[in-house]
Amino acid sequence: MLNSKAVVPLERPIGAMLLNLPKFPSGFSSAFDRIPDQRGVYAFFPYQHYPDDAEALFEAIIADIERKKFADRQTSLAPYYGITLESKTSMSQTKLPHLKKALKNDVFRRDIIETLGNSLLFQSPLYLGKSKSLRGRIKQHLESSSDLRERLSEAGYDIERTSILIIPSFEEPTDASEEIEGIDADGLTEEILSRLFHIHFTLRLG
Amino acid sequence: MNLNIDTRTETRTYNQPIYGIRGEFTLSNDVAVPYFASLLDISRMAAELKTHEQVAASLDQTYKLQELYQREIDLERIETDLIKNYLMDPNKIKFFNSLTVVLLPKDENGRITLEFPEFDDNNPPIPCDGGSPFDANFKDTERIIFGGVQFVQTGAAGISRLRWDSTRVDAVAVDGQHRLTALTRWFDYHKNKALNATEQRTVVPVIFLLLSDNAGFKRGAHHQNKGIKTIAREIFTDLNKNAKTVDKATEIILDDRSLISRCVRELVTEETCQEQPGRLPLSLVRWRDANNRFDKDYYLNSLVHLNLMVEDILDLPLPKSGMEKAQVIKFIRDVGRKLGDLATSKLVTESGKDLESYYLENYLDEEEEVVAPLTGVPGIFMSAAVDGFKRRYAPWIVRLLTEPRPYKQLLEYARHENLIEGIFSQYQSQPASHQQSLKTQLETQFGINWNEDLIKKHRDAIEKLKGSQRDLHGEQWLFKAIFQKALVKLGKRICADSPEDEAGRVGGLEELLAFVDTLVERMLVVIRAPLPGQVKFLWTFISLNPANPTIQVTAASERRIFALLTVWYLATRYQRHMEDTSNEIWQNLDTQARAAEIVKKFQQKQTEAMWPIVDANENLSEILLKAFQNSAHHILGKEALADVDIPERNSVARARLASLVELVISPFLMPLAQDELSAPQEDEPESGDQGIL
């Protein structure tokens, strides 16, 4: 499973890896040294680790289903309205006993744990970014006063219990290509990716 | 007339009565400490009260860590601060607050015994001979006798009377020993025991603790099986917890409020002259002075050095401002990650309270504004933090400091010669004044050469084990503080910081210990270890001065030692990993080529992800390469660095690092095959060409 090791290297692209922060015994600071100090793209996902006990697994799944999937958005709908859009989902009351019963089945339970353990492959990230220095930028996000930490915490996510997908750029830019006058190239990339993939907790778009 | 009695045992030397008031300190039903509060003039204090150092010396006396420092009287401080700058300063208004004294039973040799024994004739008449008419008032009141103590208490406002037999009882200060020493020395040496009329009027409050059941002492369930001596020692330790000691550095070790200090204490035995599994014997640890070195003399380690290492390993800087919420929360979370529960990364008390919640509830008001500073781990969480240290750090630290061969040899020698528990340690742990007074006893018991036979011989033998500058290859790195700090930092990287799932690849404590022993076997961790095929010694450009083989004691040098140890260790693990994967290309490489390949690999970013070769944003192999590049002219024998172009610097640096790596990955002392034995040998460079300055 993708969540079973601290560092999961990907075969392609070269240098890409998944860091499961909770797997580092002294905390995320020892994970920094594994992050390449170069440009690239990174994405935060919830660390998917579920208990084997049926009752505890049930509680954990329900909690995760009901947790916010994106930050609340508010806007005005002129001339008379204001709208708040909030993430809100839950399993129907009739399904809950079915789930409880199914989780008591060893095969079903193991299967769901394994599927959830690999769910990074089919879920949108909590946050996605691009940076000239992957190590430096990720370190900033993990600082105790970072905006991202606070934003995720408000939605019930602990940034220290996340998995970070890291994709270093294959080619280092030459001086000529590095800067496009008047344009924040990394920011532009972030916006494209966020709009394409509905990143849940983007700090600012555009 | 019976002339067969021993008149010495029949002698009673009771002091003149002291008058005062009886009181009692009791805050629970089963514990009560009766005391007697009185006033003594200076001449009586000097004559009748003692400090711990004045109590008869005993080799049997062992000491707890705190006591080693608390009992030391700083005579220099007394002469300067207390006598010259205070008592003798006419501009100062002088007052000493009360001393606390415990009456302790002693045997005929003056050594403190466990309890007050009963004697004949230990109830002298009242009024006493030579006493004042006032003494008669106590004639018909209740007397409490224990050992050589006569205590009389009246019902009238607690007025009481105390005497003791100085041949059977010592009155020892447990609080105020410096004040007592100051007054005594001032009286004896500066006043020649003659006070003027004004000075004679001075009386000092003294509280005597009456630790006898007869006097109403209730020791409580916890102390039921403890003797008077032990209880008095506990009182002494508690009252002197925050006393100024010999110097600042050792003062740190006694501070119960310091997490580092509490953790360091978990690494050493609780007392001198004892062994405890999983701890360094205090008897072999340098504690007497604030010095981090342990490369000389009989020391296995040093308390100051342990303190510095633990501080470095835990890396928990206190919040600069206890009122800054963000800083405090960061500190709390850091503590949780490093010392808390592994699953939750929270520091939690036994009752289930976690530190962050405790902080939010107790240090912030309803509006979440900080109202009280937090500048360290709060007292109620200290045990949990120390437990975390004991679980996650202490076991591997102690093993790393005791199991590598040179440490083991020292310990084996110490055990074989009974140095840890025997006379050697008993003598070394005595205060200086007691050592002086024990000399006669030791000479009587062991002969005139006792010091040579019992002490010096072993100190010399242990120093020899450590190696000396006069040896061919010099001293051992493992007894150098700068090296050990780097080694323990590597230990932290492997034993505390590495994810569990990487144990197979990166190894753990057992592999690290085996690696250190390999370095020892291959003579790589001696100061003047040669580097075959290269100029200068192995450790030159890392931690030895290029001009002469003296150690560079700097932070940069320590970092390079750490870098080399890490590169070496990971190189051995990498080699093993490649052999396990049965990589064909790897199998066909010779040792030299493998070493070059490892140097190349360790600089690659993909390797940085899978192997802990980066520390604090720096690739450790690159730290070494940079050092060698900057010394390329020395390596090539050129005048200046500018004489070596950049590609050549890089090449020289890589070659040197590869040579270093080769030392640890090459098979060692492989037996020659038969055909190799008979084949003509190629010319080899003379060993004298290697490692010369």
mmCIF file of N, CA and C in Angstrom, chain A residues 4-7 9 14-15 17 23-28 30 33-34 36-38 135 139 144 149 160-161, chain B residues 326 330 333 337 342-343 392-393 493 496-499 501-502 605-606 608-612 614-617:
data_model
loop_
_atom_site.group_PDB
_atom_site.id
_atom_site.type_symbol
_atom_site.label_atom_id
_atom_site.label_comp_id
_atom_site.label_asym_id
_atom_site.label_seq_id
_atom_site.Cartn_x
_atom_site.Cartn_y
_atom_site.Cartn_z
ATOM 1 N N SER A 4 2.330 2.519 3.406
ATOM 2 C CA SER A 4 3.021 1.610 4.330
ATOM 3 C C SER A 4 4.467 2.014 4.617
ATOM 4 N N LYS A 5 5.041 2.869 3.769
ATOM 5 C CA LYS A 5 6.438 3.252 4.012
ATOM 6 C C LYS A 5 6.559 4.763 4.142
ATOM 7 N N ALA A 6 7.644 5.173 4.753
ATOM 8 C CA ALA A 6 7.864 6.618 4.923
ATOM 9 C C ALA A 6 8.133 7.282 3.569
ATOM 10 N N VAL A 7 8.951 6.652 2.761
ATOM 11 C CA VAL A 7 9.303 7.215 1.455
ATOM 12 C C VAL A 7 8.966 6.171 0.404
ATOM 13 N N PRO A 9 9.303 5.667 -3.453
ATOM 14 C CA PRO A 9 9.802 6.255 -4.710
ATOM 15 C C PRO A 9 8.932 5.794 -5.866
ATOM 16 N N ILE A 14 11.343 10.491 -13.019
ATOM 17 C CA ILE A 14 12.575 10.266 -12.239
ATOM 18 C C ILE A 14 12.582 11.207 -11.048
ATOM 19 N N GLY A 15 12.887 10.662 -9.904
ATOM 20 C CA GLY A 15 12.966 11.476 -8.693
ATOM 21 C C GLY A 15 11.645 11.676 -7.980
ATOM 22 N N MET A 17 8.410 10.997 -5.751
ATOM 23 C CA MET A 17 8.254 10.146 -4.569
ATOM 24 C C MET A 17 7.036 10.597 -3.782
ATOM 25 N N LYS A 23 5.026 8.617 9.144
ATOM 26 C CA LYS A 23 5.921 7.466 9.266
ATOM 27 C C LYS A 23 7.319 7.844 9.759
ATOM 28 N N PHE A 24 7.579 9.163 9.866
ATOM 29 C CA PHE A 24 8.883 9.576 10.378
ATOM 30 C C PHE A 24 8.774 9.693 11.893
ATOM 31 N N PRO A 25 9.524 8.894 12.658
ATOM 32 C CA PRO A 25 9.299 8.804 14.101
ATOM 33 C C PRO A 25 9.512 10.125 14.846
ATOM 34 N N SER A 26 10.449 10.949 14.423
ATOM 35 C CA SER A 26 10.683 12.202 15.143
ATOM 36 C C SER A 26 9.898 13.347 14.524
ATOM 37 N N GLY A 27 9.003 13.047 13.615
ATOM 38 C CA GLY A 27 8.188 14.092 13.025
ATOM 39 C C GLY A 27 8.697 14.527 11.663
ATOM 40 N N PHE A 28 8.008 15.524 11.110
ATOM 41 C CA PHE A 28 8.236 15.885 9.717
ATOM 42 C C PHE A 28 9.610 16.498 9.446
ATOM 43 N N SER A 30 12.518 15.448 9.979
ATOM 44 C CA SER A 30 13.475 14.522 9.358
ATOM 45 C C SER A 30 13.057 14.142 7.946
ATOM 46 N N ASP A 33 14.879 16.423 4.798
ATOM 47 C CA ASP A 33 16.154 16.072 4.169
ATOM 48 C C ASP A 33 15.979 15.109 3.000
ATOM 49 N N ARG A 34 14.805 14.528 2.875
ATOM 50 C CA ARG A 34 14.580 13.610 1.754
ATOM 51 C C ARG A 34 14.021 14.329 0.533
ATOM 52 N N PRO A 36 14.054 16.761 -2.491
ATOM 53 C CA PRO A 36 15.124 17.346 -3.306
ATOM 54 C C PRO A 36 15.047 18.866 -3.269
ATOM 55 N N ASP A 37 16.214 19.463 -3.270
ATOM 56 C CA ASP A 37 16.254 20.921 -3.225
ATOM 57 C C ASP A 37 16.288 21.458 -4.663
ATOM 58 N N GLN A 38 15.212 21.267 -5.363
ATOM 59 C CA GLN A 38 15.152 21.728 -6.762
ATOM 60 C C GLN A 38 13.713 22.102 -7.068
ATOM 61 N N ARG A 135 12.049 21.799 -1.365
ATOM 62 C CA ARG A 135 12.338 21.610 0.064
ATOM 63 C C ARG A 135 11.952 22.858 0.832
ATOM 64 N N LYS A 139 8.790 23.184 3.450
ATOM 65 C CA LYS A 139 9.161 23.516 4.833
ATOM 66 C C LYS A 139 8.331 24.704 5.328
ATOM 67 N N SER A 144 4.832 26.302 11.951
ATOM 68 C CA SER A 144 3.689 26.279 12.875
ATOM 69 C C SER A 144 2.688 27.387 12.574
ATOM 70 N N ARG A 149 -1.355 25.469 7.001
ATOM 71 C CA ARG A 149 -1.575 24.682 8.215
ATOM 72 C C ARG A 149 -2.886 25.101 8.874
ATOM 73 N N GLU A 160 0.477 17.704 9.643
ATOM 74 C CA GLU A 160 1.566 16.776 9.959
ATOM 75 C C GLU A 160 1.140 15.332 9.724
ATOM 76 N N ARG A 161 -0.140 15.139 9.447
ATOM 77 C CA ARG A 161 -0.607 13.790 9.130
ATOM 78 C C ARG A 161 -1.076 13.779 7.674
ATOM 79 N N ALA B 326 2.477 31.631 19.294
ATOM 80 C CA ALA B 326 2.959 30.823 18.168
ATOM 81 C C ALA B 326 4.254 30.101 18.540
ATOM 82 N N LYS B 330 4.679 26.030 18.973
ATOM 83 C CA LYS B 330 5.725 25.335 18.202
ATOM 84 C C LYS B 330 6.580 24.485 19.136
ATOM 85 N N ARG B 333 4.620 21.434 20.367
ATOM 86 C CA ARG B 333 4.477 20.375 19.340
ATOM 87 C C ARG B 333 5.811 19.679 19.109
ATOM 88 N N ARG B 337 6.461 15.715 19.477
ATOM 89 C CA ARG B 337 7.010 14.846 18.421
ATOM 90 C C ARG B 337 8.190 14.056 18.930
ATOM 91 N N LEU B 342 4.184 8.074 20.274
ATOM 92 C CA LEU B 342 4.579 7.934 18.861
ATOM 93 C C LEU B 342 3.383 8.036 17.926
ATOM 94 N N ALA B 343 2.236 7.529 18.395
ATOM 95 C CA ALA B 343 1.070 7.503 17.499
ATOM 96 C C ALA B 343 0.443 8.893 17.345
ATOM 97 N N ARG B 392 12.746 6.478 24.161
ATOM 98 C CA ARG B 392 13.146 6.667 22.761
ATOM 99 C C ARG B 392 14.618 6.967 22.565
ATOM 100 N N TYR B 393 15.310 7.388 23.627
ATOM 101 C CA TYR B 393 16.698 7.805 23.439
ATOM 102 C C TYR B 393 17.685 7.087 24.370
ATOM 103 N N ARG B 493 20.272 9.716 14.197
ATOM 104 C CA ARG B 493 19.785 9.625 12.815
ATOM 105 C C ARG B 493 19.285 8.222 12.510
ATOM 106 N N ALA B 496 16.717 6.917 16.087
ATOM 107 C CA ALA B 496 15.532 7.672 16.507
ATOM 108 C C ALA B 496 14.774 8.286 15.343
ATOM 109 N N ASP B 497 15.490 8.698 14.318
ATOM 110 C CA ASP B 497 14.843 9.444 13.238
ATOM 111 C C ASP B 497 14.478 8.599 12.034
ATOM 112 N N SER B 498 15.087 7.453 11.884
ATOM 113 C CA SER B 498 14.822 6.672 10.661
ATOM 114 C C SER B 498 13.491 5.949 10.755
ATOM 115 N N PRO B 499 12.696 6.009 9.691
ATOM 116 C CA PRO B 499 11.432 5.273 9.706
ATOM 117 C C PRO B 499 11.670 3.780 9.867
ATOM 118 N N ASP B 501 10.287 1.289 8.469
ATOM 119 C CA ASP B 501 10.311 0.472 7.264
ATOM 120 C C ASP B 501 11.662 0.529 6.566
ATOM 121 N N GLU B 502 12.552 1.428 6.988
ATOM 122 C CA GLU B 502 13.866 1.529 6.338
ATOM 123 C C GLU B 502 14.942 0.747 7.095
ATOM 124 N N LYS B 605 20.275 13.168 -6.458
ATOM 125 C CA LYS B 605 19.057 13.534 -5.737
ATOM 126 C C LYS B 605 18.197 12.311 -5.433
ATOM 127 N N GLN B 606 18.195 11.341 -6.344
ATOM 128 C CA GLN B 606 17.366 10.151 -6.079
ATOM 129 C C GLN B 606 17.874 9.419 -4.849
ATOM 130 N N GLU B 608 19.348 10.838 -2.333
ATOM 131 C CA GLU B 608 19.010 11.655 -1.157
ATOM 132 C C GLU B 608 17.622 11.303 -0.635
ATOM 133 N N ALA B 609 16.738 10.881 -1.540
ATOM 134 C CA ALA B 609 15.385 10.554 -1.097
ATOM 135 C C ALA B 609 15.364 9.247 -0.301
ATOM 136 N N MET B 610 16.205 8.311 -0.700
ATOM 137 C CA MET B 610 16.112 6.971 -0.127
ATOM 138 C C MET B 610 17.116 6.714 0.983
ATOM 139 N N TRP B 611 18.168 7.532 1.043
ATOM 140 C CA TRP B 611 19.205 7.326 2.043
ATOM 141 C C TRP B 611 19.398 8.627 2.813
ATOM 142 N N PRO B 612 19.512 8.558 4.138
ATOM 143 C CA PRO B 612 19.599 9.801 4.922
ATOM 144 C C PRO B 612 20.976 10.452 4.831
ATOM 145 N N VAL B 614 21.384 13.568 3.638
ATOM 146 C CA VAL B 614 21.249 15.023 3.757
ATOM 147 C C VAL B 614 20.933 15.354 5.208
ATOM 148 N N ASP B 615 21.559 16.395 5.701
ATOM 149 C CA ASP B 615 21.279 16.849 7.060
ATOM 150 C C ASP B 615 21.223 18.371 7.058
ATOM 151 N N ALA B 616 20.166 18.927 7.604
ATOM 152 C CA ALA B 616 20.014 20.391 7.675
ATOM 153 C C ALA B 616 20.312 21.018 6.320
ATOM 154 N N ASN B 617 19.676 20.483 5.308
ATOM 155 C CA ASN B 617 19.795 21.016 3.937
ATOM 156 C C ASN B 617 21.135 20.802 3.262
#
